[in-house]
Short mmCIF file of C-alpha atoms in Angstrom, two decimals:
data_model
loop_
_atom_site.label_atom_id
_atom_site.label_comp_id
_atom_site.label_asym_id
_atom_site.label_seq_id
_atom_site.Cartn_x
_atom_site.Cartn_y
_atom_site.Cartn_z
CA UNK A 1 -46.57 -1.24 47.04
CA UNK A 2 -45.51 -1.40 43.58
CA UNK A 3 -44.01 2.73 42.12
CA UNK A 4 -46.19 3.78 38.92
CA UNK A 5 -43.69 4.66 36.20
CA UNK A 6 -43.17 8.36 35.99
CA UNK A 7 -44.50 9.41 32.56
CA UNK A 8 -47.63 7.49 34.04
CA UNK A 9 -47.51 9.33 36.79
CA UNK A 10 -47.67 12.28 34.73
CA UNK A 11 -50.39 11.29 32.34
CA UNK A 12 -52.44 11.01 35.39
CA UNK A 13 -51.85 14.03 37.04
CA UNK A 14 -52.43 15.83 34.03
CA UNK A 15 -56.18 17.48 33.05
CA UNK A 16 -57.94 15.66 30.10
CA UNK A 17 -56.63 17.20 27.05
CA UNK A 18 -59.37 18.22 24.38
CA UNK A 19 -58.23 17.69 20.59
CA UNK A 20 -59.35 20.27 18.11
CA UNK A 21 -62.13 19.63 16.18
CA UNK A 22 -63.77 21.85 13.82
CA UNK A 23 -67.06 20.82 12.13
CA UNK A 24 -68.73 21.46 8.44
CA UNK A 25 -71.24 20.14 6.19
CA UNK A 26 -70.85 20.98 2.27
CA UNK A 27 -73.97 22.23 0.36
CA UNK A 28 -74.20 18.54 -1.27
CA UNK A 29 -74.70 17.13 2.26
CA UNK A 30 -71.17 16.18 2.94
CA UNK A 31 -70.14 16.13 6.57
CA UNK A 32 -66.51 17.58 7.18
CA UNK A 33 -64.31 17.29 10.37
CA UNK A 34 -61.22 18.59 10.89
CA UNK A 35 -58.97 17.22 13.55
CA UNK A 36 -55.88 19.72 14.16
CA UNK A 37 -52.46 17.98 15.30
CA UNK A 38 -49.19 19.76 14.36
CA UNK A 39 -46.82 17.87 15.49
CA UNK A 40 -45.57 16.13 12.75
CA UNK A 41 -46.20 17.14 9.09
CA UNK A 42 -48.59 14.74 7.93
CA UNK A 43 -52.12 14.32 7.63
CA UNK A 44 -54.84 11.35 7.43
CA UNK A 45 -57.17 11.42 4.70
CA UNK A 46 -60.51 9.39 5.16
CA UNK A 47 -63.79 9.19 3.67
CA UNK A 48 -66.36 7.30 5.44
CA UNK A 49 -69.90 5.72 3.68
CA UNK A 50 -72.72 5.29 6.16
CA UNK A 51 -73.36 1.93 4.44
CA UNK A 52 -71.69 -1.55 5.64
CA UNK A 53 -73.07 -5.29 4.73
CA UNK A 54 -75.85 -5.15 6.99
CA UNK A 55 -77.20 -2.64 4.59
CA UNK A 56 -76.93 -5.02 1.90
CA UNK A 57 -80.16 -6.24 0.21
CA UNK A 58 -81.12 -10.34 0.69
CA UNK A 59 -79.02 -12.72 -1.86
CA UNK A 60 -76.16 -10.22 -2.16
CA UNK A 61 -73.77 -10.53 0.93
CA UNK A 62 -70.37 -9.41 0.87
CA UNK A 63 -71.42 -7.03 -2.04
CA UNK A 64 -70.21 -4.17 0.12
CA UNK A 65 -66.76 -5.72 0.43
CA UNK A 66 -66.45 -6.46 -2.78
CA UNK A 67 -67.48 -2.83 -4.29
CA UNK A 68 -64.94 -1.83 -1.81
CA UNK A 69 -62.04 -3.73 -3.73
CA UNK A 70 -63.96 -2.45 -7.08
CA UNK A 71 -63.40 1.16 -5.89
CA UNK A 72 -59.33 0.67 -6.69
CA UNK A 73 -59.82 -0.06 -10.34
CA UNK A 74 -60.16 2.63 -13.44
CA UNK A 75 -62.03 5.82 -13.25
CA UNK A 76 -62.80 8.71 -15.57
CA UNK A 77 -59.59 10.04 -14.45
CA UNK A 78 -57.63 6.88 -12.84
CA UNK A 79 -56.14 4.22 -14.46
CA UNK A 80 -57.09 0.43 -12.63
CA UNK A 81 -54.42 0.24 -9.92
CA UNK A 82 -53.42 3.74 -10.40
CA UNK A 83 -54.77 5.71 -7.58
CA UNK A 84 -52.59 3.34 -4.83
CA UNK A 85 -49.84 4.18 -7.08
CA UNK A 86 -49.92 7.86 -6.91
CA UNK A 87 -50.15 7.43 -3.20
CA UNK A 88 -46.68 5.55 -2.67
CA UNK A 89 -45.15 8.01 -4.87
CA UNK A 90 -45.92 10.49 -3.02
CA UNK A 91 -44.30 8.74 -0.21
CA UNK A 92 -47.63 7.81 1.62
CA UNK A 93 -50.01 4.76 2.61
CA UNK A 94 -53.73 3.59 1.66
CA UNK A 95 -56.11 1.03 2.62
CA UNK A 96 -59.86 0.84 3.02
CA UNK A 97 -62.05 -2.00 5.08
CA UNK A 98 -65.95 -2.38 5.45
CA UNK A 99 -67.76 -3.51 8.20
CA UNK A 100 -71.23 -4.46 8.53
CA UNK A 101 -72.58 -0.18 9.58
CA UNK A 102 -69.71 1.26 7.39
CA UNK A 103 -67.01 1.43 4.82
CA UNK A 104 -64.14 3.73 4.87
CA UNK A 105 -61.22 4.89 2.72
CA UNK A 106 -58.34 6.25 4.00
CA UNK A 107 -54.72 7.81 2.95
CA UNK A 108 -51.65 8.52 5.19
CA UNK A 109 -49.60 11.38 3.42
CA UNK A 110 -47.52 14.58 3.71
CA UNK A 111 -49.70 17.19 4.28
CA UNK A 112 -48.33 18.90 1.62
CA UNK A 113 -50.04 15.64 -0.53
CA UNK A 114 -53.61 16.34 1.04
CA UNK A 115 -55.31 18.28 -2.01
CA UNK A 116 -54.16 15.54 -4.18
CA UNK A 117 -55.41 12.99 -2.13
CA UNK A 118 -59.08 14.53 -2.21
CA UNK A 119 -58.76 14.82 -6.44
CA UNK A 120 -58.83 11.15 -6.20
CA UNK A 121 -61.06 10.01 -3.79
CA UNK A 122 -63.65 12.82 -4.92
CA UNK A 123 -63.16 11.24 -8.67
CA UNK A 124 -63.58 7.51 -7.03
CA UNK A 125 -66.75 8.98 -5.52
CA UNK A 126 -68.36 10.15 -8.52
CA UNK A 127 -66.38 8.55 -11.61
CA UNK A 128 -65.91 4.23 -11.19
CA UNK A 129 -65.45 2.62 -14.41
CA UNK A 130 -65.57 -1.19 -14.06
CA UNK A 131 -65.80 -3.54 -16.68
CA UNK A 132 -66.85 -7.09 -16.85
CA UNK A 133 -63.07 -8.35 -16.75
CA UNK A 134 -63.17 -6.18 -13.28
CA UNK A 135 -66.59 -8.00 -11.99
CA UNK A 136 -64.91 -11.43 -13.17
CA UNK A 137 -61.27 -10.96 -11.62
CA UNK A 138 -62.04 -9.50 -8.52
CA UNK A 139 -64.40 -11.90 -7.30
CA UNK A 140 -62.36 -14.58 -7.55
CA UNK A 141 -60.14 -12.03 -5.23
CA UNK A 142 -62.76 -12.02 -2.39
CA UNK A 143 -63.05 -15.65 -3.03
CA UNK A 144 -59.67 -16.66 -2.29
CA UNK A 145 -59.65 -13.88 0.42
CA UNK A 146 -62.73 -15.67 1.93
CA UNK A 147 -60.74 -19.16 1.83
CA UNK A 148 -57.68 -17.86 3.47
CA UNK A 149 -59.12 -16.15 5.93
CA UNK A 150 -62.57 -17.86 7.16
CA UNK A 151 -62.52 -21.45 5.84
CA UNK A 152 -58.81 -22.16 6.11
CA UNK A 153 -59.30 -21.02 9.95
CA UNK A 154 -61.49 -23.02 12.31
CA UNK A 155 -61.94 -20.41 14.67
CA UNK A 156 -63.05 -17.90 11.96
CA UNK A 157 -65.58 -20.55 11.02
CA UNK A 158 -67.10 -21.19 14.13
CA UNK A 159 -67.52 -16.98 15.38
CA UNK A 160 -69.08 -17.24 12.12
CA UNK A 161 -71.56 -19.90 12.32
CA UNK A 162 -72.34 -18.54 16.29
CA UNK A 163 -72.77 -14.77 15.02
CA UNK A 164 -75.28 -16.21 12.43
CA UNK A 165 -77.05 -18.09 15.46
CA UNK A 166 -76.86 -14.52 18.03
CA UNK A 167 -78.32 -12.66 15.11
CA UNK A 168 -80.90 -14.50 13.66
CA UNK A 169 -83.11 -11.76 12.26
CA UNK A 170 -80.40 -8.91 11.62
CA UNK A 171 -77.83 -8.81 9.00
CA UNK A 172 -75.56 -8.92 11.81
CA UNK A 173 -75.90 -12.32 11.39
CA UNK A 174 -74.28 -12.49 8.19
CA UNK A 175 -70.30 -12.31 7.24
CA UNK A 176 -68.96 -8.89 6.37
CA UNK A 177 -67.32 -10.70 3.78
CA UNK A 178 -70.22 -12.69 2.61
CA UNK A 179 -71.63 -16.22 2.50
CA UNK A 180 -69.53 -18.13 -0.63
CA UNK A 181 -72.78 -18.80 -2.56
CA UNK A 182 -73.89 -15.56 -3.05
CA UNK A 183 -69.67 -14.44 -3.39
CA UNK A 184 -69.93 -16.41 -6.09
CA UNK A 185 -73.38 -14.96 -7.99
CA UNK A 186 -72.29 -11.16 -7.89
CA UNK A 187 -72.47 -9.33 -10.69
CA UNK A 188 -72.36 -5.94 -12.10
CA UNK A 189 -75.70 -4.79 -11.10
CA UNK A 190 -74.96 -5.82 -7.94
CA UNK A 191 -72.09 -3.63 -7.53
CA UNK A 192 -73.57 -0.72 -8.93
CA UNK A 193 -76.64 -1.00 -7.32
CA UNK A 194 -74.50 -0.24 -3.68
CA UNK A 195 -72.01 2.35 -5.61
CA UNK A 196 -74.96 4.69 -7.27
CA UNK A 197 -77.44 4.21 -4.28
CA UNK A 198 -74.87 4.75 -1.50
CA UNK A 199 -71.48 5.81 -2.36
CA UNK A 200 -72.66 10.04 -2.70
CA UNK A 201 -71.29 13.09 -0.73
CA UNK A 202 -74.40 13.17 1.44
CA UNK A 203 -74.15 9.39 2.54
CA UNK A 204 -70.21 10.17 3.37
CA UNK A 205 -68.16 11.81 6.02
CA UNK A 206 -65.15 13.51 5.13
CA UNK A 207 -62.68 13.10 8.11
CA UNK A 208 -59.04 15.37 8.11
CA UNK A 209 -56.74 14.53 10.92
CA UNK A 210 -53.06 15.85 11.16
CA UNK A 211 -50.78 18.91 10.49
CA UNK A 212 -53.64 21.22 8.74
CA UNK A 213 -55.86 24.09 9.00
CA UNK A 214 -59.53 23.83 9.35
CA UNK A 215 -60.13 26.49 6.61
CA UNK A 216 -58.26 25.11 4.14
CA UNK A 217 -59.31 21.62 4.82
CA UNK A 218 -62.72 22.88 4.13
CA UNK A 219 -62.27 25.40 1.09
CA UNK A 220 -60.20 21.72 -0.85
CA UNK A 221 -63.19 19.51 -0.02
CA UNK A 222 -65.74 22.51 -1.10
CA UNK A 223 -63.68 21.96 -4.33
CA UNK A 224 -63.12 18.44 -5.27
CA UNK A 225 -66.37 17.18 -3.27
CA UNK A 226 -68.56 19.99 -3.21
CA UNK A 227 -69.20 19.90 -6.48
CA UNK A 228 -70.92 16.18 -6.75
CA UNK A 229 -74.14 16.01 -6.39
CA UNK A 230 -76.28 14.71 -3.44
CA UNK A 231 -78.20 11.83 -4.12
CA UNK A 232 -81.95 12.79 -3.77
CA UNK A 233 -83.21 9.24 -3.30
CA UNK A 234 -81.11 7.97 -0.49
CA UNK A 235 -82.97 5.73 1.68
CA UNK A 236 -82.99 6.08 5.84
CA UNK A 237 -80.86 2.90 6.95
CA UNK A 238 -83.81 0.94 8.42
CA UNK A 239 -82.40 -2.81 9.01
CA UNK A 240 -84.71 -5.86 10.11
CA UNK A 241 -84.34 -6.03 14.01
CA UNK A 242 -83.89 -9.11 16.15
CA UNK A 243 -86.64 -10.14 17.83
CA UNK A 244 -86.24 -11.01 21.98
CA UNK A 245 -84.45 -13.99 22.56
CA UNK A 246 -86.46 -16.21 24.99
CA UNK A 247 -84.35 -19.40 24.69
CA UNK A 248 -80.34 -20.14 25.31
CA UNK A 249 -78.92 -21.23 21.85
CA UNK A 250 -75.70 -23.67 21.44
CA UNK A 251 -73.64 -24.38 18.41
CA UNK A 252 -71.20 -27.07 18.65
CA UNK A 253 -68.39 -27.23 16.04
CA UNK A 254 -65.81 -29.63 15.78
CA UNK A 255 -62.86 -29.90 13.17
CA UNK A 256 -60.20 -31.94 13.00
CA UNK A 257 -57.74 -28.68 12.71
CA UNK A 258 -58.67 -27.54 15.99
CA UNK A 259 -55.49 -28.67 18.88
CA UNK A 260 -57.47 -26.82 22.12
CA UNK A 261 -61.17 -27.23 22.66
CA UNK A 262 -62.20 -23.67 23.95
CA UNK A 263 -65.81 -22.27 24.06
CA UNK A 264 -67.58 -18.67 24.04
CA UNK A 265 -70.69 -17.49 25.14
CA UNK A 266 -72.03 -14.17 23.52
CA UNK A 267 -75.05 -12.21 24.59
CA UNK A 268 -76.53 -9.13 21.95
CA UNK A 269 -75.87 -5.48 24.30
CA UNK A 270 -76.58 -2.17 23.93
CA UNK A 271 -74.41 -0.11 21.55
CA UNK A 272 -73.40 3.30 22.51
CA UNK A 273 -76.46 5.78 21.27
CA UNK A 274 -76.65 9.03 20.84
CA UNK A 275 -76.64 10.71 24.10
CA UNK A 276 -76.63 7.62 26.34
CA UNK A 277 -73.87 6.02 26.51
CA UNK A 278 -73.59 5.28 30.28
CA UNK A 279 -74.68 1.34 29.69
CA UNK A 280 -71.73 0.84 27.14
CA UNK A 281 -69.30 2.14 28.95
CA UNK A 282 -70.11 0.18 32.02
CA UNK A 283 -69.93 -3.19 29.57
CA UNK A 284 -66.26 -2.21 29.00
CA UNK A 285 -65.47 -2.31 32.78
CA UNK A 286 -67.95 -5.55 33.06
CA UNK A 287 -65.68 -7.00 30.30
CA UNK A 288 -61.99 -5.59 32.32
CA UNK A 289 -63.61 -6.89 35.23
CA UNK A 290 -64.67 -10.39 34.30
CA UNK A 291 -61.91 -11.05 31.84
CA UNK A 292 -59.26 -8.40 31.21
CA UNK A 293 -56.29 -9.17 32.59
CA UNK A 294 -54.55 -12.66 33.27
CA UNK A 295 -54.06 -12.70 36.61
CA UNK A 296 -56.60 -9.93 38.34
CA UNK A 297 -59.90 -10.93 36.10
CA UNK A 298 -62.85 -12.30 37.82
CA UNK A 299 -62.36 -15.67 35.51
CA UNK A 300 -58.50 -16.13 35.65
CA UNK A 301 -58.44 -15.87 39.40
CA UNK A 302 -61.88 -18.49 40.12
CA UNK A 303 -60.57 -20.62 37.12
CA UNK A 304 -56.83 -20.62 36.37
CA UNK A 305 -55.43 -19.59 40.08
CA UNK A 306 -58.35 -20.92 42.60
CA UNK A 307 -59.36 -23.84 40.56
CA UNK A 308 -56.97 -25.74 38.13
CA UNK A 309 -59.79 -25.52 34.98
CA UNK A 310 -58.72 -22.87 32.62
CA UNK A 311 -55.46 -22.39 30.84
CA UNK A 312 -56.55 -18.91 29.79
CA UNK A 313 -59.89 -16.87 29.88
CA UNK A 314 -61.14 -13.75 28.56
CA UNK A 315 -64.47 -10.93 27.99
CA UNK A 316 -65.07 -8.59 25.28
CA UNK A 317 -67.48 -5.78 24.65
CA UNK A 318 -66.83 -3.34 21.84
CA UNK A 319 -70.16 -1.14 21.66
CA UNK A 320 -69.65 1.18 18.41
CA UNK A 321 -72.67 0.06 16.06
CA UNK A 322 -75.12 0.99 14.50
CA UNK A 323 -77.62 -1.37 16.09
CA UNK A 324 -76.88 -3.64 18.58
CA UNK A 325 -73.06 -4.27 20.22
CA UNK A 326 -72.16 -7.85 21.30
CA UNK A 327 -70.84 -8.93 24.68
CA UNK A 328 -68.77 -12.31 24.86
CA UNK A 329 -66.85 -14.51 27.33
CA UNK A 330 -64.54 -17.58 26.88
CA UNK A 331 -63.11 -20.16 28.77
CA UNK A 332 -60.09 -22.61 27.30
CA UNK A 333 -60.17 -25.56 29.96
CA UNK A 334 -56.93 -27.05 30.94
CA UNK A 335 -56.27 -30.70 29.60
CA UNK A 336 -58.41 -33.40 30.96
CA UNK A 337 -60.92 -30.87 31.87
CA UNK A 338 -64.32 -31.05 29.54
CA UNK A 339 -66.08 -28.11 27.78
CA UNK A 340 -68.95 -29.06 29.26
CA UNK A 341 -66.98 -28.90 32.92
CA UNK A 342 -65.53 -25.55 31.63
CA UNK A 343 -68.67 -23.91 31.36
CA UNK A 344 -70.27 -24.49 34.80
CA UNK A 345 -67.23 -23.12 36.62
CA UNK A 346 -67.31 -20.17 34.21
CA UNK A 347 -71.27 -19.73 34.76
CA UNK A 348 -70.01 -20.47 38.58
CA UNK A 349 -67.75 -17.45 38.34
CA UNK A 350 -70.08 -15.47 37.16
CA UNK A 351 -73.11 -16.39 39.05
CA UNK A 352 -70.65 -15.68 42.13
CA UNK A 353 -69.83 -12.21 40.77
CA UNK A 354 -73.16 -11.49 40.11
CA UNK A 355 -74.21 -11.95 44.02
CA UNK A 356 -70.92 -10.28 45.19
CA UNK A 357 -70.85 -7.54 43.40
CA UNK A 358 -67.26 -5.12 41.83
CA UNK A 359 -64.36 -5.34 44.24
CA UNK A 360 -63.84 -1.38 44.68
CA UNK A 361 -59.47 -1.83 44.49
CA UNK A 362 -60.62 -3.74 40.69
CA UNK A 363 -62.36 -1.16 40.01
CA UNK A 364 -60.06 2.05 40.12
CA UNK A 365 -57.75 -0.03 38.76
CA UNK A 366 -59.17 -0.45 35.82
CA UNK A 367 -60.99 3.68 35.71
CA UNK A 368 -56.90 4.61 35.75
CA UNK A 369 -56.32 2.41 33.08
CA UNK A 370 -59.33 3.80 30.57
CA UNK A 371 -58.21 7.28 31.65
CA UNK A 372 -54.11 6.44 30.29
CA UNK A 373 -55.01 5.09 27.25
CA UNK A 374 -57.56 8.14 26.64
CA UNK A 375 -54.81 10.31 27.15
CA UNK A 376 -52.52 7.80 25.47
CA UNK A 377 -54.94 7.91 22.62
CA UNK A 378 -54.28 11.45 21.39
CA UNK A 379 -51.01 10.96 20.64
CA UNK A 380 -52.44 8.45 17.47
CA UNK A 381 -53.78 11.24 14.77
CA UNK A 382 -54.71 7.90 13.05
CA UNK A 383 -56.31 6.32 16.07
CA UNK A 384 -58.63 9.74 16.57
CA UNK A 385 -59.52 9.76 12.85
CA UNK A 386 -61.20 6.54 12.72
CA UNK A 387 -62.55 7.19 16.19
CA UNK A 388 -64.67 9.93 14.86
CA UNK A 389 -65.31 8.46 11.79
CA UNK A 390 -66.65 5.33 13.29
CA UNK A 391 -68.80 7.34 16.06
CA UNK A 392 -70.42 9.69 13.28
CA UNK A 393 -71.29 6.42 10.82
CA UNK A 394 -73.00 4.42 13.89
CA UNK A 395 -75.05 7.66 14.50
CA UNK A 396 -73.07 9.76 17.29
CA UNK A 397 -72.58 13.20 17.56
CA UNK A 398 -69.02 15.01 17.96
CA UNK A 399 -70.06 15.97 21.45
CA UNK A 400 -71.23 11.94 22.09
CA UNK A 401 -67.48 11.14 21.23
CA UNK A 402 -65.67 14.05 22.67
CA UNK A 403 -67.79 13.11 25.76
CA UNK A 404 -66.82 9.59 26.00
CA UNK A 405 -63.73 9.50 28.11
CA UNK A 406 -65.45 11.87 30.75
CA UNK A 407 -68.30 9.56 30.63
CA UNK A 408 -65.87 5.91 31.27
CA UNK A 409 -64.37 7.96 34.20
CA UNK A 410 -67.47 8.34 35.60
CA UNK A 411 -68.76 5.10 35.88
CA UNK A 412 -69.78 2.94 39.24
CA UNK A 413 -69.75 0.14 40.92
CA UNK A 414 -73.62 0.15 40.78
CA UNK A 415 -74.01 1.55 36.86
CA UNK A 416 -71.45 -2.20 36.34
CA UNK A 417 -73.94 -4.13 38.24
CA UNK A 418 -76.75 -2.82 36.54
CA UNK A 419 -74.83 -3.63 32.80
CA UNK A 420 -74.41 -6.98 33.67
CA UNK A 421 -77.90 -8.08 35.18
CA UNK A 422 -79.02 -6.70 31.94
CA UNK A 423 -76.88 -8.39 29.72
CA UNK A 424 -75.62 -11.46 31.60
CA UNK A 425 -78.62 -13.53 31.26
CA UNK A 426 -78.54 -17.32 29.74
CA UNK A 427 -81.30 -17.28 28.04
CA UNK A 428 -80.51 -14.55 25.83
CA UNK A 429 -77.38 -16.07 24.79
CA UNK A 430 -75.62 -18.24 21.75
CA UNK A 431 -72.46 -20.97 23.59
CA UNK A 432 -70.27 -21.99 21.52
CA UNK A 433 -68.24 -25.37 21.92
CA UNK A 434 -65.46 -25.79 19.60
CA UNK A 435 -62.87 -28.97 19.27
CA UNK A 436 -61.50 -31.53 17.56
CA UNK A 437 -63.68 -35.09 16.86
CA UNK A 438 -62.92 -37.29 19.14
CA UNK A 439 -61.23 -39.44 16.95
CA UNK A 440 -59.21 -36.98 15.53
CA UNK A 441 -58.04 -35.55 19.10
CA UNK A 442 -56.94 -39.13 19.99
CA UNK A 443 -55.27 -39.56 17.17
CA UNK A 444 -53.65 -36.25 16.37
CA UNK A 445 -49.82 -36.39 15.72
CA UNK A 446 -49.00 -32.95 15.63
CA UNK A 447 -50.51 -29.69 16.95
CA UNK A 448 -52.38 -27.67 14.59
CA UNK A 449 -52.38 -23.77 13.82
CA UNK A 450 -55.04 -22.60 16.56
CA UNK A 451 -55.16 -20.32 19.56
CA UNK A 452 -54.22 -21.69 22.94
CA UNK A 453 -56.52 -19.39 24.43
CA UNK A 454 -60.07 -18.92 22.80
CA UNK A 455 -60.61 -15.29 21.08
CA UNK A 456 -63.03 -12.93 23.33
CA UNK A 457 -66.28 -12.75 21.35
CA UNK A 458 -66.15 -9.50 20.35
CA UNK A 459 -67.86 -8.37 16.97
CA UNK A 460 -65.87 -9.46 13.61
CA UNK A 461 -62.86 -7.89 12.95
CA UNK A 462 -63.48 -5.46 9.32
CA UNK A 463 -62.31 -6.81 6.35
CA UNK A 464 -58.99 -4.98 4.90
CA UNK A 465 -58.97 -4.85 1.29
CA UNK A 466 -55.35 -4.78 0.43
#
């Protein structure tokens, strides 16, 4: 029997360590939470926006994204470019990203820095100033950022066309970063359409992480942020829903830059809600089970170790959302084995797992796993930041996320089972085949610049402005 390291050992052994949290809301609405670390001096800065590009109005995607890249020009106070400036002399980091329930803003500093830091994002908040040369040069930004990073990448392409196939009601359906034809008709309304409707102190959550005190934490955003005014006509985030999927959906898509064939099936799951999140964290032991690990996985051993069919395999589940979460496995056959081969031994595998049931050794495995890198987790005043910032803009509660690892360790065999006959049905799901033409595949010369293994089809990835 293989010896645990000992700081492992340790981490186990040790009771489940609460971080500090201390709660506020400002008089304008504005949620405040306070995470206390002391360790080192520094503190994380964030400002979350309960609006994301499924919030977005029809003929306008990737108009969150692109206000988000706005948000870093001039300002009553600011010059354009400016307020990243200040931050690196002051020795520290920024960055923001959207996603389709939320976008966030977020600084890395001494804490010493922190008051500063909330000067400037409160003035962002309030005070843009964009002018047409702004609308004009940063959309050809987004543009370019679009090429590079969806349409010079065939695997970007094709999660993109299968998302819009899973999701065919939703705006979950769409691209964070937006569908090029409508990238390219954005305008100034546009923009401040999303900043004036959305971007005010009672849409946002304020979130302090780091070497600080709750007090003053909350008497500096009383005065930079307290002072803006709520927006009285902010709507309730009501989204278009998808309607039951009756029928198994396939989208083939083949490119001559693709080297390995590989294919993904991806089924719409829960999303952990507000109080019950039992179902969601079963999916993340379905996906551990099925295809987390390279050798143990429910996939790699029926179809890389008992069966030569797979060169790699994987599962993917990642349930914070607003609406629904997606669930997604993949399969990259070995040469000289077809997708179409690949896919009934991977619905073999699972069919089989389905009537067998969770091996019970699998299973602990995995709960000690979830219950390291909880206690791993606290360690990352970063990591904990955007945890609760996340949680609180998809609708959960402090006590839903401080629940959450208590919740993962107390998941069965039976609440796994349950997850996937729920979620693991055909007909509610979107397969994805993706390879080269034929003609191109028999003729290629050299390898091009994709995965070996196909990506787990998890939900996009945000999109990082800078």
């Amino acid at each position: 029997m293989r010896r645990l390291p000992a700081l492992l050992l340790a981490v186990l052994a040790a009771p489940a360590v609460a971080q500090e949290v201390t709660t506020a809301r400002l008089d304008n609405g504005m949620e405040v939470v306070v995470i206390e670390d002391h360790r080192a001096p520094v503190a994380v800065h964030m400002v979350w926006y309960r609006t994301g590009s499924a919030d977005e109005p029809p003929g306008v995607s990737g108009v969150a994204h692109f206000l988000e890249h706005l948000l870093f020009k001039a300002t009553d106070d600011l010059e354009s470019g400016e307020f990243s400036r200040v931050v690196a002399e002051n020795g520290g980091s920024d960055n923001a990203f959207t996603s389709y329930d939320y976008t966030a803003y977020h600084q890395r500093v001494a804490a010493d820095r922190l008051d500063l830091m909330m000067e400037m994002e409160a003035d962002r908040m309030n005070d843009l100033r964009l002018t047409p040369e702004d609308i004009e040069t940063e959309r050809q930004v987004i543009l370019e950022e679009r090429a590079s990073r969806v349409e010079s990448e065939p695997g970007s392409i094709a999660q993109e066309q299968m998302r819009a196939a899973l999701f065919l009601n939703h705006r979950y359906g769409q691209p964070v970063i937006g569908w090029r034809h409508e990238m390219e008709a954005l305008d100034m309304d546009d923009v401040l359409g999303t900043y004036d409707l959305w971007y005010s102190p009672n849409n946002a959550i304020l979130v302090v992480a780091g070497d600080v005190e709750p007090e003053a934490v909350i008497a500096m955003a009383e005065e930079h942020y307290g002072v803006i005014p709520a927006e009285p006509g902010l709507p309730e985030r009501v989204r278009q829903q998808e309607p039951p999927q009756v029928a198994a959906r396939r989208v083939v898509y083949e490119d001559p830059r693709v080297a390995q064939p590989y294919l993904v099936r991806s089924y719409i799951a829960p999303a952990r809600d507000p109080g019950e999140q039992q179902e969601a964290a079963a999916l993340l032991y379905l996906a551990e089970i099925l295809g987390g690990s390279s050798f143990t996985s429910v996939l790699a051993r029926e179809l890389t170790f008992e069966a030569p069919v797979a060169l790699g395999s994987g599962a993917g589940y990642s349930g914070t959302a607003l609406d629904d979460a997606t669930f997604g496995i993949s399969v990259t056959p070995r040469p000289g084995v077809s997708l179409e081969e690949a896919e009934a031994a991977m619905e073999a595998a699972v069919t089989e797992f389905l009537a067998e049931g969770v091996d019970p050794a699998q299973l602990e495995r995995i709960r000690t796993q979830f219950r390291a890198a909880e206690t791993y987790a606290l360690d990352n005043v970063e990591g904990l930041a955007n945890r609760y910032g996340a949680g609180l803009a998809t609708g959960l509660s402090v006590e839903d996320i401080q629940a959450w690892p208590e919740i993962l360790q107390a998941v069965t065999a039976e609440d796994v089972m349950a997850a996937a006959r729920d979620v693991l049905d055909e007909r509610s799901s979107v397969t994805l085949f993706v390879s080269a033409p034929a003609e191109a595949a028999a003729d290629a010369a050299e390898p091009a610049a994709e995965p070996a293994v196909a990506p787990a089809a998890a939900p996009d990835a945000e999109e990082a402005s800078q």
